[in-house]
Coordinates of C-alpha atoms in Angstrom, one line a residue:
X300 CA 12.5 -39.7 6.0
X301 CA 12.2 -38.1 2.6
X302 CA 12.6 -40.2 -0.5
X303 CA 15.1 -39.3 -3.3
X304 CA 12.1 -38.4 -5.4
X305 CA 10.8 -36.0 -2.7
X306 CA 14.4 -34.7 -2.4
X307 CA 14.3 -33.8 -6.1
X308 CA 10.9 -32.4 -5.9
X309 CA 11.9 -30.2 -2.9
X310 CA 15.0 -28.9 -4.8
X311 CA 12.9 -28.3 -7.9
X312 CA 10.4 -26.3 -5.9
X313 CA 13.2 -24.4 -4.3
X314 CA 14.7 -23.7 -7.7
X315 CA 11.5 -22.0 -8.8
X316 CA 11.9 -19.4 -6.0
X317 CA 15.6 -18.6 -6.8
X318 CA 16.5 -15.4 -8.5
X319 CA 17.6 -16.4 -12.0
X320 CA 19.5 -14.0 -14.2
X321 CA 18.5 -14.2 -17.8
X322 CA 21.0 -15.8 -20.0
X323 CA 20.9 -13.0 -22.5
X324 CA 22.0 -10.6 -19.7
X325 CA 24.8 -12.9 -18.6
X326 CA 26.0 -13.0 -22.2
X327 CA 25.7 -9.2 -22.5
X328 CA 23.2 -9.6 -25.3
X329 CA 20.6 -6.9 -24.4
X330 CA 20.1 -5.5 -27.8
X331 CA 19.0 -7.7 -30.7
X332 CA 17.3 -11.1 -30.2
X333 CA 19.3 -14.2 -31.1
X334 CA 18.8 -15.3 -34.7
X335 CA 21.3 -18.2 -34.9
X336 CA 20.8 -22.0 -35.0
X337 CA 18.7 -23.6 -32.3
X338 CA 19.2 -27.1 -31.0
X339 CA 15.9 -29.0 -30.9
X340 CA 15.9 -31.4 -28.0
X341 CA 13.7 -34.4 -27.0
X342 CA 13.7 -35.4 -23.4
X343 CA 13.7 -39.1 -22.6
X344 CA 12.4 -39.9 -19.2
X345 CA 10.0 -37.4 -17.8
X346 CA 10.7 -37.5 -14.1
X347 CA 11.7 -34.8 -11.6
X348 CA 15.0 -33.9 -13.1
X349 CA 13.5 -33.7 -16.6
X350 CA 11.1 -31.0 -15.2
X351 CA 14.2 -28.9 -14.3
X352 CA 15.7 -29.4 -17.7
X353 CA 12.5 -28.4 -19.4
X354 CA 12.3 -25.3 -17.3
X355 CA 15.9 -24.5 -18.2
X356 CA 15.2 -24.9 -21.9
X357 CA 12.4 -22.3 -21.6
X358 CA 15.0 -19.6 -21.0
X359 CA 17.5 -20.8 -23.6
X360 CA 18.2 -19.0 -26.8
X361 CA 20.1 -21.7 -28.6
X362 CA 18.1 -24.7 -27.4
X363 CA 14.4 -25.6 -27.0
X364 CA 12.2 -28.5 -26.1
X365 CA 11.0 -30.2 -29.3
X366 CA 10.1 -33.8 -28.4
X367 CA 9.1 -36.2 -25.6
X368 CA 9.9 -39.8 -24.9
X369 CA 8.3 -41.7 -22.0
X370 CA 6.8 -45.0 -21.1
X371 CA 3.9 -43.3 -19.3
X372 CA 1.1 -42.2 -21.7
X373 CA -0.3 -39.8 -19.1
X374 CA 3.1 -38.0 -18.8
X375 CA 3.2 -37.6 -22.6
X376 CA -0.3 -36.1 -22.6
X377 CA 0.3 -33.7 -19.8
X378 CA 3.8 -32.6 -21.0
X379 CA 2.7 -32.2 -24.6
X380 CA -0.1 -30.0 -23.5
X381 CA 2.0 -27.9 -21.2
X382 CA 4.9 -27.4 -23.7
X383 CA 2.9 -27.4 -26.9
X384 CA 4.7 -30.5 -28.3
X385 CA 3.1 -32.0 -31.4
X386 CA 2.0 -35.6 -31.3
X387 CA 4.4 -36.5 -34.1
X388 CA 7.2 -35.6 -31.8
X389 CA 6.1 -37.8 -28.9
X390 CA 7.4 -41.4 -28.5
X391 CA 7.5 -44.3 -26.1
X392 CA 10.4 -46.6 -25.3
X393 CA 9.4 -49.1 -27.9
X394 CA 9.1 -46.8 -30.9
X395 CA 11.5 -44.0 -30.3
X396 CA 13.8 -45.4 -33.0
X397 CA 11.5 -43.6 -35.4
X398 CA 13.1 -40.3 -34.5
X399 CA 15.5 -41.0 -37.3
X400 CA 12.8 -39.8 -39.7
X401 CA 11.9 -36.7 -37.6
X402 CA 13.6 -33.6 -38.8
X403 CA 12.1 -31.6 -35.9
X404 CA 14.5 -33.3 -33.4
X405 CA 18.3 -32.8 -33.4
X406 CA 19.3 -34.4 -30.0
X407 CA 17.9 -36.6 -27.3
X408 CA 18.6 -36.0 -23.6
X409 CA 18.5 -39.3 -21.8
X410 CA 17.3 -38.9 -18.2
X411 CA 16.4 -42.5 -17.3
X412 CA 17.7 -45.0 -14.7
X413 CA 21.4 -45.7 -15.1
X414 CA 21.0 -49.3 -16.4
X415 CA 18.9 -48.0 -19.4
X416 CA 21.5 -45.5 -20.7
X417 CA 23.6 -48.0 -22.6
X418 CA 20.9 -49.5 -24.8
X419 CA 19.1 -46.2 -25.2
X420 CA 22.1 -44.3 -26.3
X421 CA 23.0 -47.0 -28.8
X422 CA 19.6 -46.7 -30.3
X423 CA 19.6 -42.9 -30.5
X424 CA 23.0 -43.0 -32.2
X425 CA 21.7 -45.5 -34.7
X426 CA 18.8 -43.1 -35.4
X427 CA 21.4 -40.4 -36.3
X428 CA 20.6 -38.0 -33.4
X429 CA 23.0 -36.3 -31.0
X430 CA 23.0 -37.5 -27.5
X431 CA 23.1 -35.9 -24.1
X432 CA 23.2 -38.5 -21.3
X433 CA 22.8 -38.0 -17.6
X434 CA 25.6 -39.1 -15.4
X435 CA 26.8 -41.6 -14.7
X436 CA 26.9 -42.2 -18.4
X437 CA 26.6 -46.0 -18.0
X438 CA 27.0 -48.8 -15.4
X439 CA 30.7 -49.4 -16.1
X440 CA 33.5 -48.4 -18.4
X441 CA 32.9 -51.2 -20.9
X442 CA 29.4 -49.9 -21.6
X443 CA 30.7 -46.4 -21.7
X444 CA 33.3 -47.3 -24.3
X445 CA 30.6 -49.0 -26.5
X446 CA 28.4 -45.9 -26.3
X447 CA 31.3 -43.6 -27.4
X448 CA 32.1 -45.9 -30.3
X449 CA 28.5 -46.1 -31.4
X450 CA 28.2 -42.3 -31.5
X451 CA 31.5 -42.0 -33.3
X452 CA 30.4 -44.5 -36.0
X453 CA 27.1 -42.6 -36.4
X454 CA 28.9 -39.3 -36.6
X455 CA 26.8 -37.8 -33.8
X456 CA 28.0 -36.1 -30.6
X457 CA 27.8 -37.7 -27.2
X458 CA 27.7 -35.3 -24.2
X459 CA 27.2 -36.0 -20.5
X460 CA 25.0 -33.9 -18.2
X461 CA 27.9 -32.3 -16.2
X462 CA 26.0 -29.1 -15.3
X463 CA 28.7 -28.0 -12.8
X464 CA 31.1 -27.6 -15.7
X465 CA 29.3 -24.4 -16.6
X466 CA 28.7 -23.0 -13.1
X467 CA 30.3 -19.5 -12.6
X468 CA 31.8 -20.0 -9.1
X469 CA 33.2 -23.4 -10.1
X470 CA 34.8 -21.9 -13.2
X471 CA 36.3 -19.1 -11.3
X472 CA 38.1 -21.5 -9.0
X473 CA 39.3 -23.5 -12.0
X474 CA 40.5 -20.2 -13.5
X475 CA 42.4 -19.3 -10.3
X476 CA 44.1 -22.7 -10.3
X477 CA 45.0 -22.5 -13.9
X478 CA 46.5 -19.0 -13.4
X479 CA 48.7 -20.3 -10.6
X480 CA 46.9 -18.1 -8.0
X481 CA 46.6 -21.1 -5.6
X482 CA 50.1 -22.3 -6.2
X483 CA 50.9 -26.0 -6.4
X484 CA 47.8 -28.0 -5.6
X485 CA 48.3 -30.3 -2.6
X486 CA 44.9 -31.5 -1.5
X487 CA 41.2 -31.8 -2.4
X488 CA 38.3 -32.9 -0.3
X489 CA 34.9 -33.8 -1.8
X490 CA 31.9 -34.6 0.4
X491 CA 28.8 -35.7 -1.4
X492 CA 25.8 -37.2 0.3
X493 CA 22.3 -37.1 1.7
X494 CA 20.0 -39.4 3.7
X495 CA 17.9 -41.4 1.1
X496 CA 14.3 -42.3 1.8
X497 CA 12.0 -44.8 0.0
X498 CA 13.8 -48.2 0.0
X499 CA 11.8 -49.2 -3.0
X500 CA 13.1 -46.6 -5.4
X501 CA 15.2 -47.5 -8.4
X502 CA 18.3 -45.8 -7.0
X503 CA 18.5 -48.6 -4.4
X504 CA 18.3 -51.3 -7.0
X505 CA 21.5 -52.9 -8.1
X506 CA 19.9 -53.9 -11.4
X507 CA 18.7 -50.3 -12.3
X508 CA 21.3 -48.1 -10.6
X509 CA 24.4 -50.3 -10.9
X510 CA 25.4 -49.5 -7.3
X511 CA 24.3 -47.1 -4.6
X512 CA 25.4 -43.7 -3.4
X513 CA 28.6 -43.7 -5.5
X514 CA 26.8 -43.9 -8.8
X515 CA 24.3 -41.2 -7.8
X516 CA 25.9 -38.6 -5.6
X517 CA 29.5 -39.8 -5.3
X518 CA 30.2 -39.1 -9.0
X519 CA 30.2 -35.4 -8.1
X520 CA 33.2 -35.8 -5.9
X521 CA 34.9 -38.1 -8.4
X522 CA 34.4 -35.6 -11.3
X523 CA 35.0 -32.6 -9.1
X524 CA 38.4 -33.9 -7.9
X525 CA 39.6 -34.0 -11.5
X526 CA 38.5 -30.5 -12.6
X527 CA 39.5 -28.9 -9.3
X528 CA 43.0 -30.5 -9.1
X529 CA 43.4 -30.2 -12.9
X530 CA 44.8 -33.7 -13.4
X531 CA 43.5 -37.3 -13.7
X532 CA 44.2 -39.6 -10.8
X533 CA 46.7 -42.5 -11.1
X534 CA 45.6 -44.6 -8.1
X535 CA 42.6 -45.1 -5.9
X536 CA 41.9 -46.7 -2.5
X537 CA 38.5 -47.1 -1.0
X538 CA 36.6 -48.4 2.1
X539 CA 32.9 -49.2 2.4
X540 CA 30.7 -48.8 5.5
X541 CA 27.3 -50.4 5.6
X542 CA 25.0 -49.9 8.7
X543 CA 21.7 -51.0 7.2
X544 CA 22.1 -54.1 5.1
X545 CA 18.3 -54.4 4.8
X546 CA 18.0 -51.1 3.0
X547 CA 21.3 -51.3 1.2
X548 CA 21.4 -54.8 -0.1
X549 CA 24.3 -56.6 -1.8
X550 CA 25.9 -54.4 -4.5
X551 CA 24.2 -51.2 -3.3
X552 CA 26.7 -49.1 -1.4
X553 CA 25.6 -46.9 1.6
X554 CA 28.8 -45.1 2.3
X555 CA 32.2 -45.2 0.6
X556 CA 35.2 -43.3 1.5
X557 CA 37.8 -43.1 -1.2
X558 CA 41.2 -41.6 -1.8
X559 CA 42.8 -40.5 -5.1
X560 CA 46.4 -39.9 -5.9
X561 CA 47.4 -37.5 -8.7
X562 CA 50.6 -37.4 -10.8
X563 CA 51.6 -34.0 -9.5
X564 CA 51.6 -35.2 -5.9
X565 CA 48.2 -34.0 -4.8
X566 CA 45.9 -36.3 -3.0
X567 CA 42.1 -36.3 -2.6
X568 CA 39.9 -37.6 0.3
X569 CA 36.3 -38.0 -0.6
X570 CA 33.1 -39.4 0.9
X571 CA 29.9 -40.6 -0.8
X572 CA 26.9 -41.6 1.3
X573 CA 23.2 -42.2 1.3
X574 CA 23.0 -42.0 5.1
X575 CA 24.0 -38.5 6.1
X576 CA 22.7 -35.0 5.3
X577 CA 24.6 -31.7 5.1
X578 CA 27.4 -33.1 2.8
X579 CA 27.9 -31.0 -0.2
X580 CA 31.4 -29.4 0.0
X581 CA 34.5 -29.1 -2.1
X582 CA 37.8 -27.8 -0.6
X583 CA 41.0 -27.3 -2.7
X584 CA 44.3 -26.4 -1.1
X585 CA 47.5 -25.2 -2.7
X586 CA 50.8 -23.7 -1.6
X587 CA 49.5 -20.1 -2.1
X588 CA 45.9 -20.3 -1.3
X589 CA 42.7 -22.3 -1.0
X590 CA 39.2 -22.4 -2.5
X591 CA 36.0 -23.8 -1.0
X592 CA 32.5 -24.4 -2.4
X593 CA 29.6 -25.1 0.1
X594 CA 27.1 -26.0 -1.3
X595 CA 29.3 -27.3 -4.2
X596 CA 27.0 -29.2 -6.5
X597 CA 23.4 -28.5 -5.5
X598 CA 21.0 -26.7 -7.8
X599 CA 22.1 -23.3 -6.4
X600 CA 23.0 -20.8 -5.6
X601 CA 26.5 -22.2 -5.2
X602 CA 28.4 -20.4 -2.5
X603 CA 32.2 -20.1 -2.3
X604 CA 35.2 -18.5 -0.8
X605 CA 38.9 -18.4 -1.4
X606 CA 41.9 -17.0 0.5
X607 CA 41.1 -13.7 -1.3
X608 CA 37.5 -13.5 -0.1
X609 CA 34.0 -14.5 -0.9
X610 CA 32.8 -15.7 -4.3
X611 CA 29.5 -14.2 -5.2
X612 CA 29.1 -14.6 -9.0
X613 CA 25.5 -14.3 -10.3
X614 CA 23.3 -17.4 -10.2
X615 CA 22.0 -18.8 -13.4
X616 CA 19.7 -21.8 -13.4
X617 CA 22.2 -24.7 -14.0
X618 CA 20.0 -26.5 -16.4
X619 CA 19.5 -23.4 -18.5
X620 CA 23.2 -22.6 -18.6
X621 CA 24.1 -26.2 -19.4
X622 CA 21.7 -26.5 -22.3
X623 CA 22.7 -23.2 -23.7
X624 CA 26.4 -24.2 -23.7
X625 CA 25.7 -27.7 -24.9
X626 CA 23.8 -26.3 -27.9
X627 CA 26.9 -24.3 -28.7
X628 CA 29.1 -27.5 -28.5
X629 CA 26.8 -29.5 -30.8
X630 CA 25.8 -26.8 -33.3
X631 CA 29.0 -24.7 -33.4
X632 CA 31.7 -27.1 -32.1
X633 CA 32.5 -24.8 -29.2
X634 CA 35.0 -26.1 -26.7
X635 CA 34.1 -25.8 -23.0
X636 CA 36.7 -25.0 -20.4
X637 CA 35.9 -28.4 -18.7
X638 CA 35.0 -31.1 -21.2
X639 CA 31.5 -32.7 -21.1
X640 CA 32.0 -35.3 -23.9
X641 CA 31.8 -39.1 -23.7
X642 CA 35.5 -39.4 -23.0
X643 CA 35.0 -37.3 -19.9
X644 CA 32.2 -39.6 -18.8
X645 CA 34.3 -42.6 -19.5
X646 CA 37.1 -41.5 -17.2
X647 CA 34.6 -41.2 -14.3
X648 CA 33.3 -44.7 -15.1
X649 CA 36.9 -46.1 -15.0
X650 CA 37.4 -44.5 -11.6
X651 CA 34.0 -45.9 -10.3
X652 CA 35.0 -49.4 -11.5
X653 CA 38.4 -49.0 -9.7
X654 CA 36.7 -47.8 -6.5
X655 CA 34.4 -50.8 -6.4
X656 CA 37.5 -53.0 -7.1
X657 CA 39.4 -51.4 -4.3
X658 CA 36.5 -51.9 -1.9
X659 CA 36.4 -55.6 -2.7
X660 CA 40.2 -56.2 -2.6
X661 CA 41.1 -53.8 0.2
X662 CA 44.1 -52.8 -1.9
X663 CA 45.1 -49.6 -3.8
X664 CA 44.2 -49.9 -7.5
X665 CA 46.2 -48.2 -10.2
X666 CA 44.5 -46.1 -12.8
X667 CA 45.3 -45.3 -16.4
X668 CA 42.7 -42.9 -17.8

């Protein structure tokens, strides 16, 4: 049974073989090289996903890898050699506050276990650097609010690693919905899951992950329901199923089904699991048409179809597109079609809190986002 780490490694390897269209071609910029401002990014946490972000940065025009933060000296050594990162731009988890004096670094991308995000983001903000934080942004809404306030006080931006907010097929469906081509939205289904392996990994630790499948993979269905429907939910109901209490201990969810209600009348039915494969599908249904993505949130290519036919927009490595667009947000105050700021992350945390509350109470929980 493959572990989550092996799952990431497999996806990373697969990503290396995918045809990736250069960002310059996607932007129509085939003449003169980019000469504008560049976001200099330090990666915090040099695991499997950071490897993909680093590769994405290699093809960016407006962002580049400029620093490394890790608790493993060997990773610092190998990464700095591979990417040509100077020793003065390398830190560990004890001394990274010193980045406040480093003019070579503009932002830090936090790619560490969920439980570490809160403290690390507070420290980065205090050091005066912009923050990109992997999702979920924190363990709960209280922590998320504190992170937003800390970045606001420090006058730095806080973004969340919602890579799907920049994916072409996803954005086409959002455009269709906004243009009224699907009619009044009635229903959304989000299926997010895989069979997790190694029982000793941090994602199965309540202390490090803050939960189980919902915090890791289920957040895609939570967030996807909101940008697909185009509204924030006003209530949630949820039910948990646990078949292996040895592997999925108290506070670590194996499978949760949850339902969301939206102010316009649409409903969502979603599933988050660590015990089933082949679950990566979004389906949106309206009075005039439908849209489907399958796979919906993997590393790509994303495949979709609507009542008008297949969606076949060009694949761009998600991490490259994300970092290119986030550089524009930080450096030029650009506004993405779907927000990726701390407030967006906070809304998902409020829904996660409510889902766990609904599981415990067995009752529908009202939401005010």
